[in-house]
Coordinates of N, CA and C in Angstrom, one line a residue:
P1 N 125.1 233.6 124.4 CA 124.5 234.6 125.3 C 125.2 234.6 126.6
P2 N 125.1 235.7 127.3 CA 125.8 235.8 128.6 C 125.2 234.8 129.6
P3 N 125.9 234.3 130.5 CA 125.4 233.4 131.5 C 124.3 234.1 132.4
P4 N 123.3 233.4 132.8 CA 122.3 234.0 133.6 C 122.9 234.5 134.9
P5 N 122.3 235.5 135.5 CA 122.8 236.0 136.8 C 122.5 235.0 137.9
P6 N 123.4 235.0 138.9 CA 123.2 234.0 140.0 C 121.9 234.4 140.7
P7 N 121.3 233.4 141.3 CA 120.0 233.6 142.0 C 120.3 234.5 143.3
P8 N 119.3 235.3 143.6 CA 119.4 236.1 144.8 C 119.6 235.3 146.1
P9 N 120.3 235.8 147.0 CA 120.6 235.1 148.3 C 119.3 235.0 149.1
P10 N 119.2 234.1 150.0 CA 118.0 234.0 150.9 C 117.7 235.3 151.6
F11 N 116.5 235.5 152.0 CA 116.1 236.8 152.6 C 116.9 237.1 153.9
F12 N 117.2 236.1 154.6 CA 117.9 236.4 155.9 C 119.4 236.7 155.7
F13 N 119.9 236.5 154.5 CA 121.2 237.0 154.2 C 121.2 238.6 154.0
Q14 N 120.1 239.1 153.5 CA 120.0 240.5 153.3 C 119.5 241.3 154.5
A15 N 119.1 240.6 155.5 CA 118.6 241.3 156.7 C 119.8 241.9 157.5
E16 N 120.2 243.1 157.2 CA 121.4 243.7 157.9 C 120.9 244.8 158.8
D17 N 119.7 244.9 159.2 CA 119.2 245.9 160.2 C 119.9 245.6 161.5
G18 N 120.5 246.7 162.0 CA 121.3 246.6 163.3 C 120.4 246.1 164.4
I19 N 119.1 246.4 164.4 CA 118.3 246.0 165.5 C 118.1 244.5 165.5
R20 N 118.0 243.9 164.4 CA 117.7 242.5 164.3 C 119.0 241.7 164.2
Y21 N 120.2 242.3 164.2 CA 121.4 241.5 163.9 C 121.6 240.4 164.9
C22 N 121.5 240.7 166.2 CA 121.8 239.7 167.2 C 120.8 238.5 167.1
L23 N 119.6 238.8 166.8 CA 118.6 237.7 166.6 C 119.0 236.9 165.4
L24 N 119.5 237.6 164.3 CA 119.9 236.8 163.1 C 121.1 235.9 163.4
S25 N 122.0 236.4 164.3 CA 123.2 235.6 164.6 C 122.9 234.3 165.2
R26 N 121.7 234.1 165.8 CA 121.4 232.8 166.4 C 121.1 231.8 165.3
G27 N 120.8 232.2 164.1 CA 120.6 231.3 163.0 C 121.7 231.1 162.0
L28 N 122.9 231.6 162.4 CA 124.0 231.5 161.5 C 124.4 230.1 161.1
G29 N 124.1 229.1 162.1 CA 124.4 227.7 161.7 C 123.6 227.2 160.6
D30 N 122.4 227.8 160.5 CA 121.5 227.4 159.4 C 122.0 227.8 158.0
V31 N 122.8 228.9 158.0 CA 123.4 229.3 156.8 C 124.4 228.3 156.2
Y32 N 125.1 227.6 157.1 CA 126.0 226.6 156.6 C 125.2 225.4 156.1
K33 N 124.0 225.1 156.7 CA 123.2 224.0 156.2 C 122.7 224.3 154.8
R34 N 122.4 225.6 154.6 CA 121.9 226.0 153.3 C 123.1 225.9 152.2
L35 N 124.3 226.2 152.6 CA 125.4 226.1 151.7 C 125.6 224.6 151.4
A36 N 125.4 223.7 152.4 CA 125.6 222.3 152.2 C 124.6 221.8 151.2
L37 N 123.3 222.3 151.3 CA 122.3 221.9 150.4 C 122.6 222.3 149.0
E38 N 123.1 223.6 148.8 CA 123.4 224.1 147.5 C 124.6 223.3 146.9
A39 N 125.5 222.9 147.7 CA 126.7 222.1 147.2 C 126.2 220.7 146.8
A40 N 125.2 220.1 147.6 CA 124.7 218.8 147.2 C 123.9 218.9 145.9
A41 N 123.1 220.0 145.8 CA 122.3 220.2 144.5 C 123.2 220.4 143.3
S42 N 124.3 221.1 143.5 CA 125.2 221.4 142.3 C 125.9 220.1 141.9
S43 N 126.1 219.2 142.8 CA 126.8 217.9 142.5 C 125.8 216.9 141.9
G44 N 124.5 217.2 141.9 CA 123.6 216.3 141.3 C 122.9 215.3 142.3
A45 N 123.4 215.4 143.6 CA 122.8 214.5 144.6 C 121.7 215.2 145.3
A46 N 120.6 214.6 145.3 CA 119.4 215.2 145.9 C 119.5 215.2 147.5
P47 N 119.2 216.3 148.1 CA 119.4 216.4 149.5 C 118.3 215.5 150.2
P48 N 118.7 215.0 151.3 CA 117.7 214.1 152.1 C 116.5 214.9 152.5
L49 N 115.4 214.3 152.5 CA 114.1 214.9 152.9 C 114.2 215.5 154.3
A50 N 114.8 214.7 155.2 CA 114.9 215.2 156.6 C 115.7 216.5 156.7
Q51 N 116.7 216.6 155.9 CA 117.6 217.8 155.9 C 116.8 219.0 155.4
V52 N 116.0 218.7 154.4 CA 115.1 219.8 153.8 C 114.1 220.3 154.9
K53 N 113.5 219.4 155.6 CA 112.6 219.7 156.7 C 113.3 220.6 157.8
R54 N 114.5 220.1 158.1 CA 115.2 220.9 159.2 C 115.5 222.3 158.7
L55 N 115.9 222.4 157.4 CA 116.2 223.8 156.9 C 114.9 224.6 156.9
C56 N 113.8 224.0 156.5 CA 112.5 224.8 156.5 C 112.2 225.3 157.9
Q57 N 112.4 224.4 158.9 CA 112.1 224.8 160.3 C 113.1 225.9 160.7
A58 N 114.4 225.8 160.3 CA 115.3 226.9 160.6 C 114.9 228.2 160.0
V59 N 114.5 228.2 158.7 CA 114.1 229.4 158.0 C 112.9 230.0 158.7
Q60 N 111.9 229.2 159.2 CA 110.8 229.7 159.9 C 111.2 230.3 161.2
T61 N 112.1 229.7 161.9 CA 112.6 230.3 163.2 C 113.2 231.7 162.9
V62 N 114.1 231.8 161.9 CA 114.8 233.0 161.6 C 113.7 234.1 161.2
A63 N 112.8 233.7 160.4 CA 111.7 234.6 159.9 C 110.9 235.1 161.1
A64 N 110.6 234.2 162.0 CA 109.8 234.6 163.2 C 110.6 235.6 164.1
G65 N 111.9 235.4 164.2 CA 112.7 236.3 165.0 C 112.8 237.7 164.3
L66 N 112.8 237.7 163.0 CA 112.9 239.0 162.3 C 111.6 239.7 162.4
A67 N 110.5 239.0 162.4 CA 109.2 239.7 162.4 C 108.6 239.9 163.8
A68 N 109.3 239.4 164.8 CA 108.8 239.6 166.2 C 108.7 241.0 166.6
R69 N 107.7 241.4 167.4 CA 107.6 242.7 167.9 C 108.3 242.9 169.3
R70 N 108.8 244.1 169.5 CA 109.4 244.4 170.8 C 108.3 245.1 171.6
T71 N 108.1 244.5 172.8 CA 107.0 244.9 173.6 C 107.2 246.2 174.4
Y72 N 108.4 246.7 174.4 CA 108.7 247.9 175.1 C 108.6 249.2 174.2
M73 N 108.1 249.0 173.0 CA 107.9 250.1 172.1 C 106.5 250.7 172.4
D74 N 106.4 251.9 172.9 CA 105.1 252.5 173.2 C 104.7 253.6 172.2
A75 N 103.5 253.5 171.7 CA 103.0 254.4 170.7 C 102.7 255.7 171.4
V76 N 103.3 256.8 170.9 CA 103.0 258.2 171.4 C 102.3 259.0 170.4
G77 N 101.9 258.5 169.3 CA 101.2 259.2 168.2 C 100.8 258.2 167.2
E78 N 100.3 258.8 166.1 CA 99.9 257.9 165.0 C 101.0 257.2 164.3
E79 N 102.2 257.8 164.2 CA 103.3 257.2 163.5 C 104.6 257.4 164.4
A80 N 104.5 257.5 165.7 CA 105.6 257.8 166.5 C 105.6 256.8 167.7
Y81 N 106.8 256.3 168.1 CA 107.0 255.4 169.1 C 108.1 255.9 170.1
A82 N 107.9 255.5 171.3 CA 109.0 255.9 172.3 C 109.4 254.6 173.0
Y83 N 110.7 254.6 173.3 CA 111.3 253.4 173.9 C 112.5 253.8 174.7
D84 N 112.9 252.9 175.7 CA 114.1 253.2 176.5 C 115.3 252.6 175.7
P85 N 116.3 253.4 175.3 CA 117.4 252.8 174.5 C 118.2 251.9 175.3
R86 N 118.2 251.9 176.7 CA 119.0 251.0 177.5 C 118.5 249.6 177.3
I87 N 117.2 249.4 177.2 CA 116.6 248.1 177.0 C 117.0 247.6 175.6
L88 N 117.0 248.4 174.6 CA 117.4 248.0 173.3 C 118.9 247.6 173.3
C89 N 119.7 248.3 173.9 CA 121.1 248.0 174.0 C 121.3 246.7 174.8
F90 N 120.5 246.5 175.8 CA 120.6 245.2 176.5 C 120.3 244.0 175.6
E91 N 119.3 244.1 174.8 CA 119.0 243.1 173.9 C 120.1 242.9 172.9
M92 N 120.6 244.0 172.3 CA 121.6 243.9 171.3 C 122.9 243.3 171.9
A93 N 123.3 243.6 173.1 CA 124.5 243.2 173.7 C 124.5 241.7 174.0
H94 N 123.3 241.1 174.3 CA 123.3 239.7 174.7 C 122.5 238.8 173.8
G95 N 122.1 239.4 172.6 CA 121.5 238.5 171.6 C 120.2 237.9 172.1
M96 N 119.3 238.6 172.6 CA 118.1 238.0 173.1 C 116.9 239.0 172.8
M97 N 115.7 238.5 173.0 CA 114.5 239.3 172.8 C 113.7 239.1 174.1
L98 N 113.4 240.2 174.7 CA 112.7 240.2 176.0 C 111.3 239.8 175.8
R99 N 110.8 239.0 176.8 CA 109.4 238.5 176.7 C 108.5 239.7 177.3
P100 N 107.2 239.7 176.8 CA 106.3 240.7 177.3 C 106.2 240.7 178.9
A101 N 106.2 239.5 179.5 CA 106.1 239.5 180.9 C 107.3 240.1 181.6
Q102 N 108.5 239.9 181.0 CA 109.7 240.4 181.6 C 109.7 241.9 181.5
V103 N 109.3 242.5 180.4 CA 109.3 243.9 180.2 C 108.3 244.6 181.2
E104 N 107.1 244.0 181.3 CA 106.1 244.5 182.2 C 106.6 244.5 183.7
L105 N 107.2 243.4 184.1 CA 107.7 243.2 185.4 C 108.8 244.3 185.7
V106 N 109.8 244.5 184.8 CA 110.8 245.4 184.9 C 110.2 246.8 185.1
R107 N 109.2 247.2 184.2 CA 108.6 248.5 184.3 C 107.9 248.6 185.7
K108 N 107.3 247.6 186.1 CA 106.6 247.6 187.4 C 107.5 248.0 188.6
F109 N 108.7 247.3 188.6 CA 109.7 247.6 189.6 C 110.3 249.0 189.4
K110 N 110.4 249.4 188.2 CA 111.0 250.8 188.0 C 110.0 251.8 188.5
R111 N 108.7 251.7 188.2 CA 107.7 252.6 188.7 C 107.7 252.7 190.2
S112 N 107.8 251.5 190.8 CA 107.8 251.4 192.3 C 109.0 252.1 192.9
A113 N 110.2 251.9 192.3 CA 111.4 252.5 192.8 C 111.4 254.0 192.6
D114 N 110.9 254.5 191.5 CA 110.8 255.9 191.3 C 109.9 256.6 192.2
A115 N 108.9 255.9 192.7 CA 107.9 256.4 193.6 C 108.4 256.3 195.1
G116 N 109.5 255.6 195.3 CA 110.0 255.5 196.6 C 109.4 254.3 197.4
G117 N 108.7 253.4 196.7 CA 108.1 252.3 197.3 C 108.9 251.0 197.3
S118 N 108.3 250.0 197.8 CA 109.0 248.6 197.8 C 108.0 247.7 197.1
L119 N 108.6 246.6 196.6 CA 107.8 245.7 195.8 C 108.4 244.3 195.9
C120 N 107.5 243.3 196.0 CA 108.0 241.9 196.1 C 107.2 241.1 195.0
H121 N 107.9 240.3 194.3 CA 107.3 239.5 193.2 C 107.9 238.1 193.1
Q122 N 107.1 237.1 193.0 CA 107.6 235.8 192.9 C 107.6 235.3 191.5
M123 N 108.7 234.7 191.1 CA 108.8 234.2 189.7 C 109.1 232.7 189.7
I124 N 108.7 232.0 188.7 CA 108.9 230.6 188.6 C 110.3 230.4 188.1
M125 N 110.8 229.1 188.2 CA 112.1 228.8 187.6 C 112.1 228.9 186.1
G126 N 113.1 229.5 185.6 CA 113.2 229.6 184.1 C 112.6 230.9 183.5
A127 N 112.1 231.8 184.4 CA 111.5 233.0 183.9 C 112.5 234.1 183.7
G128 N 113.7 233.9 184.0 CA 114.8 234.9 183.7 C 115.1 235.8 184.9
K129 N 114.9 235.3 186.1 CA 115.2 236.1 187.3 C 116.7 236.6 187.3
T130 N 117.6 235.6 187.2 CA 119.0 235.9 187.4 C 119.7 236.5 186.1
T131 N 119.3 236.0 185.0 CA 119.9 236.3 183.7 C 119.4 237.5 183.0
V132 N 118.1 237.9 183.3 CA 117.4 238.9 182.5 C 116.9 240.0 183.4
V133 N 116.0 239.7 184.3 CA 115.3 240.7 185.1 C 116.3 241.4 186.1
A134 N 117.1 240.7 186.8 CA 118.0 241.3 187.8 C 119.1 242.2 187.1
P135 N 119.7 241.7 186.0 CA 120.7 242.6 185.3 C 120.0 243.9 184.7
L136 N 118.8 243.7 184.1 CA 118.1 244.8 183.5 C 117.7 245.8 184.6
L137 N 117.2 245.4 185.7 CA 116.9 246.3 186.8 C 118.1 247.0 187.3
A138 N 119.3 246.3 187.4 CA 120.5 247.0 187.8 C 120.9 248.1 186.8
L139 N 120.7 247.8 185.5 CA 121.0 248.8 184.5 C 120.1 250.0 184.6
L140 N 118.8 249.8 184.8 CA 117.8 250.9 184.8 C 117.9 251.7 186.1
L141 N 118.1 251.0 187.3 CA 118.0 251.7 188.6 C 119.3 252.2 189.1
G142 N 120.4 251.7 188.6 CA 121.7 252.1 189.1 C 122.1 253.5 188.6
N143 N 122.4 254.4 189.5 CA 122.9 255.7 189.1 C 123.8 256.3 190.1
H144 N 124.2 257.5 190.0 CA 125.1 258.1 191.0 C 124.5 258.4 192.3
E145 N 123.2 258.2 192.4 CA 122.5 258.5 193.7 C 121.9 257.2 194.3
T146 N 121.9 256.2 193.6 CA 121.3 254.9 194.1 C 122.2 253.8 193.9
L147 N 122.4 253.0 195.0 CA 123.3 251.8 194.9 C 122.4 250.6 194.8
V148 N 122.5 249.8 193.7 CA 121.8 248.6 193.5 C 122.5 247.4 194.2
M149 N 121.7 246.8 195.1 CA 122.3 245.6 195.8 C 121.4 244.4 195.5
Q150 N 122.0 243.3 195.1 CA 121.3 242.1 194.8 C 121.7 241.1 195.9
V151 N 120.7 240.7 196.7 CA 120.8 239.8 197.8 C 120.4 238.4 197.4
V152 N 121.3 237.4 197.4 CA 121.0 236.1 197.0 C 121.5 235.1 198.0
P153 N 120.9 233.9 198.0 CA 121.4 232.9 199.0 C 122.9 232.6 198.8
A154 N 123.6 232.2 199.8 CA 125.0 232.0 199.7 C 125.4 231.0 198.7
A155 N 124.6 229.9 198.5 CA 124.9 228.9 197.5 C 124.8 229.5 196.0
L156 N 124.1 230.6 195.8 CA 124.0 231.2 194.5 C 124.8 232.4 194.3
L157 N 125.6 232.8 195.3 CA 126.4 234.0 195.2 C 127.4 234.0 194.1
Q158 N 128.1 232.9 193.9 CA 129.2 232.9 192.9 C 128.5 232.9 191.5
F159 N 127.4 232.1 191.3 CA 126.8 232.0 190.0 C 126.2 233.4 189.7
S160 N 125.5 234.0 190.6 CA 124.9 235.3 190.3 C 125.9 236.4 190.0
R161 N 127.0 236.3 190.7 CA 128.1 237.3 190.4 C 128.7 237.1 189.1
S162 N 128.9 235.8 188.6 CA 129.4 235.5 187.3 C 128.4 236.0 186.2
V163 N 127.1 235.9 186.5 CA 126.1 236.3 185.5 C 126.2 237.8 185.4
M164 N 126.2 238.5 186.5 CA 126.3 240.0 186.5 C 127.6 240.5 185.8
R165 N 128.7 239.9 186.0 CA 129.9 240.3 185.4 C 129.9 240.0 183.9
Q166 N 129.2 238.9 183.5 CA 129.1 238.6 182.1 C 128.2 239.6 181.4
R167 N 127.2 240.0 182.1 CA 126.2 240.9 181.5 C 126.8 242.4 181.3
F168 N 127.7 242.7 182.2 CA 128.2 244.1 182.2 C 129.7 244.2 182.0
S169 N 130.1 243.3 181.0 CA 131.5 243.3 180.7 C 131.8 243.6 179.2
S170 N 130.8 243.8 178.4 CA 131.0 244.1 177.0 C 130.5 245.4 176.6
L171 N 129.4 245.5 175.9 CA 128.9 246.8 175.5 C 128.4 247.7 176.6
L172 N 127.7 247.1 177.5 CA 127.2 247.7 178.8 C 128.2 247.4 179.9
Q173 N 128.8 248.3 180.5 CA 129.8 248.1 181.5 C 129.4 248.7 182.9
K174 N 129.5 247.9 183.9 CA 129.3 248.3 185.3 C 130.2 247.5 186.2
P175 N 130.8 248.1 187.2 CA 131.5 247.3 188.2 C 130.6 246.5 189.0
V176 N 131.1 245.3 189.3 CA 130.3 244.3 190.1 C 131.1 244.0 191.4
Y177 N 130.6 244.3 192.5 CA 131.3 244.1 193.8 C 130.6 243.1 194.7
T178 N 131.2 242.6 195.7 CA 130.7 241.7 196.6 C 130.8 242.3 198.0
F179 N 129.7 242.3 198.8 CA 129.6 242.9 200.1 C 129.6 241.7 201.1
H180 N 130.8 241.6 201.9 CA 130.9 240.6 202.9 C 130.9 241.4 204.3
F181 N 130.1 240.9 205.2 CA 130.1 241.6 206.5 C 129.6 240.5 207.5
D182 N 130.2 240.6 208.8 CA 129.8 239.8 209.9 C 129.8 240.6 211.2
R183 N 129.5 239.9 212.3 CA 129.4 240.7 213.5 C 130.7 241.2 214.0
F184 N 131.8 240.6 213.5 CA 133.1 241.1 213.9 C 133.8 242.1 213.0
T185 N 133.1 242.4 211.9 CA 133.6 243.4 210.9 C 133.4 244.8 211.5
A186 N 134.4 245.6 211.4 CA 134.2 247.0 211.9 C 133.6 247.9 210.9
A187 N 132.6 248.7 211.3 CA 131.9 249.6 210.5 C 132.8 250.9 210.4
S188 N 133.8 250.8 209.6 CA 134.9 251.9 209.6 C 134.6 252.9 208.5
P189 N 135.2 254.0 208.6 CA 135.1 255.0 207.5 C 135.6 254.5 206.1
E190 N 136.5 253.6 206.2 CA 137.0 253.0 204.9 C 135.9 252.2 204.2
L191 N 135.1 251.5 205.0 CA 134.0 250.7 204.4 C 132.9 251.7 203.8
L192 N 132.7 252.7 204.5 CA 131.7 253.7 204.0 C 132.3 254.4 202.7
S193 N 133.6 254.6 202.7 CA 134.1 255.2 201.5 C 134.0 254.3 200.3
K194 N 134.2 253.0 200.5 CA 134.0 252.0 199.4 C 132.6 252.0 198.9
L195 N 131.6 252.0 199.8 CA 130.2 252.0 199.4 C 129.9 253.2 198.6
L196 N 130.4 254.4 199.1 CA 130.1 255.6 198.4 C 130.7 255.6 197.0
Q197 N 131.9 255.0 196.9 CA 132.6 255.0 195.6 C 131.8 254.0 194.7
A198 N 131.3 252.9 195.2 CA 130.5 252.0 194.4 C 129.2 252.7 193.9
R199 N 128.6 253.5 194.7 CA 127.4 254.2 194.3 C 127.7 255.2 193.2
Q200 N 128.9 255.9 193.4 CA 129.3 256.9 192.4 C 129.6 256.3 191.0
L201 N 130.0 255.0 191.0 CA 130.4 254.3 189.8 C 129.2 253.6 189.2
S202 N 128.0 253.7 189.9 CA 126.8 253.0 189.5 C 127.0 251.5 189.4
A203 N 127.7 251.0 190.4 CA 128.1 249.6 190.5 C 126.9 248.8 191.0
V204 N 127.1 247.4 190.8 CA 126.1 246.5 191.3 C 126.8 245.8 192.5
M205 N 126.1 245.7 193.6 CA 126.7 245.1 194.9 C 125.9 243.8 195.1
L206 N 126.6 242.7 195.2 CA 126.0 241.4 195.5 C 126.3 241.1 197.0
S207 N 125.4 240.5 197.7 CA 125.5 240.1 199.1 C 124.6 238.9 199.4
T208 N 124.8 238.5 200.6 CA 123.9 237.4 201.1 C 123.1 237.8 202.3
P209 N 122.0 237.1 202.6 CA 121.2 237.6 203.7 C 121.9 237.6 205.0
T210 N 122.9 236.7 205.2 CA 123.7 236.7 206.4 C 124.5 238.0 206.6
S211 N 125.1 238.5 205.5 CA 125.9 239.7 205.5 C 125.0 240.9 205.8
V212 N 123.8 240.9 205.1 CA 122.9 242.1 205.3 C 122.4 242.1 206.8
M213 N 122.0 241.0 207.3 CA 121.5 240.9 208.7 C 122.6 241.3 209.7
S214 N 123.9 240.9 209.4 CA 125.0 241.2 210.3 C 125.2 242.7 210.3
F215 N 125.1 243.3 209.1 CA 125.2 244.8 209.0 C 124.1 245.5 209.8
V216 N 122.9 245.0 209.7 CA 121.8 245.7 210.4 C 122.0 245.5 211.9
L217 N 122.4 244.4 212.4 CA 122.7 244.2 213.8 C 123.8 245.1 214.3
K218 N 124.8 245.2 213.4 CA 125.9 246.1 213.8 C 125.4 247.6 213.9
F219 N 124.5 248.0 213.0 CA 124.0 249.3 213.1 C 123.2 249.5 214.4
V220 N 122.3 248.5 214.7 CA 121.6 248.6 216.0 C 122.5 248.6 217.2
E221 N 123.5 247.8 217.1 CA 124.5 247.9 218.3 C 125.2 249.2 218.4
G222 N 125.5 249.8 217.3 CA 126.1 251.2 217.3 C 125.2 252.2 217.9
V223 N 123.9 252.1 217.5 CA 122.9 253.1 218.0 C 122.7 252.9 219.5
L224 N 122.7 251.7 219.9 CA 122.6 251.4 221.4 C 123.8 251.9 222.2
L225 N 125.0 251.8 221.6 CA 126.2 252.3 222.3 C 126.1 253.8 222.4
L226 N 125.7 254.4 221.3 CA 125.6 255.9 221.4 C 124.6 256.4 222.4
E227 N 123.4 255.7 222.5 CA 122.5 256.0 223.5 C 123.0 255.8 224.9
L228 N 123.7 254.7 225.1 CA 124.3 254.5 226.5 C 125.3 255.6 226.8
N229 N 126.1 255.9 225.9 CA 127.1 257.0 226.1 C 126.4 258.3 226.4
L230 N 125.4 258.6 225.7 CA 124.6 259.8 225.9 C 124.0 259.9 227.2
N231 N 123.4 258.7 227.7 CA 122.8 258.7 229.0 C 123.9 258.9 230.1
A232 N 125.1 258.2 229.9 CA 126.2 258.4 230.9 C 126.6 259.8 230.9
D233 N 126.7 260.5 229.8 CA 127.1 261.9 229.8 C 126.1 262.8 230.5
E234 N 124.8 262.5 230.3 CA 123.7 263.2 231.0 C 123.8 263.0 232.5
E235 N 124.1 261.8 232.9 CA 124.2 261.5 234.3 C 125.4 262.3 234.9
D236 N 126.5 262.3 234.2 CA 127.6 263.1 234.7 C 127.3 264.5 234.8
M237 N 126.6 265.1 233.8 CA 126.3 266.5 233.8 C 125.3 266.8 235.0
L238 N 124.3 265.9 235.2 CA 123.4 266.1 236.3 C 124.1 266.0 237.7
S239 N 125.0 265.1 237.8 CA 125.8 265.0 239.1 C 126.6 266.3 239.3
A240 N 127.3 266.8 238.2 CA 128.1 268.0 238.4 C 127.2 269.2 238.7
S241 N 126.0 269.3 238.1 CA 125.1 270.4 238.4 C 124.6 270.3 239.8
N242 N 124.3 269.1 240.3 CA 123.9 269.0 241.7 C 125.0 269.4 242.7
A243 N 126.2 269.0 242.3 CA 127.3 269.3 243.2 C 127.6 270.8 243.2
A244 N 127.4 271.5 242.0 CA 127.6 272.9 242.0 C 126.5 273.6 242.8
G245 N 125.3 273.1 242.7 CA 124.2 273.7 243.5 C 124.4 273.5 245.0
G246 N 124.9 272.4 245.4 CA 125.2 272.2 246.8 C 126.3 273.2 247.3
L247 N 127.3 273.4 246.4 CA 128.3 274.4 246.8 C 127.8 275.8 246.9
M248 N 126.9 276.1 246.0 CA 126.3 277.5 246.1 C 125.5 277.7 247.4
R249 N 124.8 276.6 247.8 CA 124.0 276.7 249.0 C 124.9 276.8 250.2

């Protein structure tokens, strides 16, 4: 009789859905464990109980990832759903699944920005401020009319910049620039041209509170100088008018 057909592969071998692929890739190490178990079984040696338990836990983790729901899918009918493809691409590009709290927070910021308002939110350590929420907001809010600026403490500038460049260097691409400014930096047309170009490219601008405050003080100083020059011009015009009036008399 012909030899029996080989057994079917495990279910996570067959899960080739593009949406789930990145989540599946996190469990690829478990595939090699399964192969090691099959090799041990074929050689007649029983696999250790601890190894079997680890494999069962790995299978449960992969199955939970495959069955997990994406919280940014909104029902718009009985059998229809709407979602932002940029969020899906963000998950795909970085092999992650967004938490419900992260999706709700990003949507909250997006609604506030679209309405022209401001919003402040405090997050605990490990909630994904730097690696998830900030890059995703930069992806959703950055366009040819809005320049996204991320202001971080000076000690975290290099780390935040490396995270942004890592997030926007593969499938999703955005330029990442650094804005340095102090009281002695000239507010020149060249600087304005660079900022306008960054906005046109939908870039992400990183800066520190010191640089932003220096820029604000430079702006106030420029406005004050313009007012002083305007007052001096008005005084010169008044003096000239008085002199002309005296000559007419």
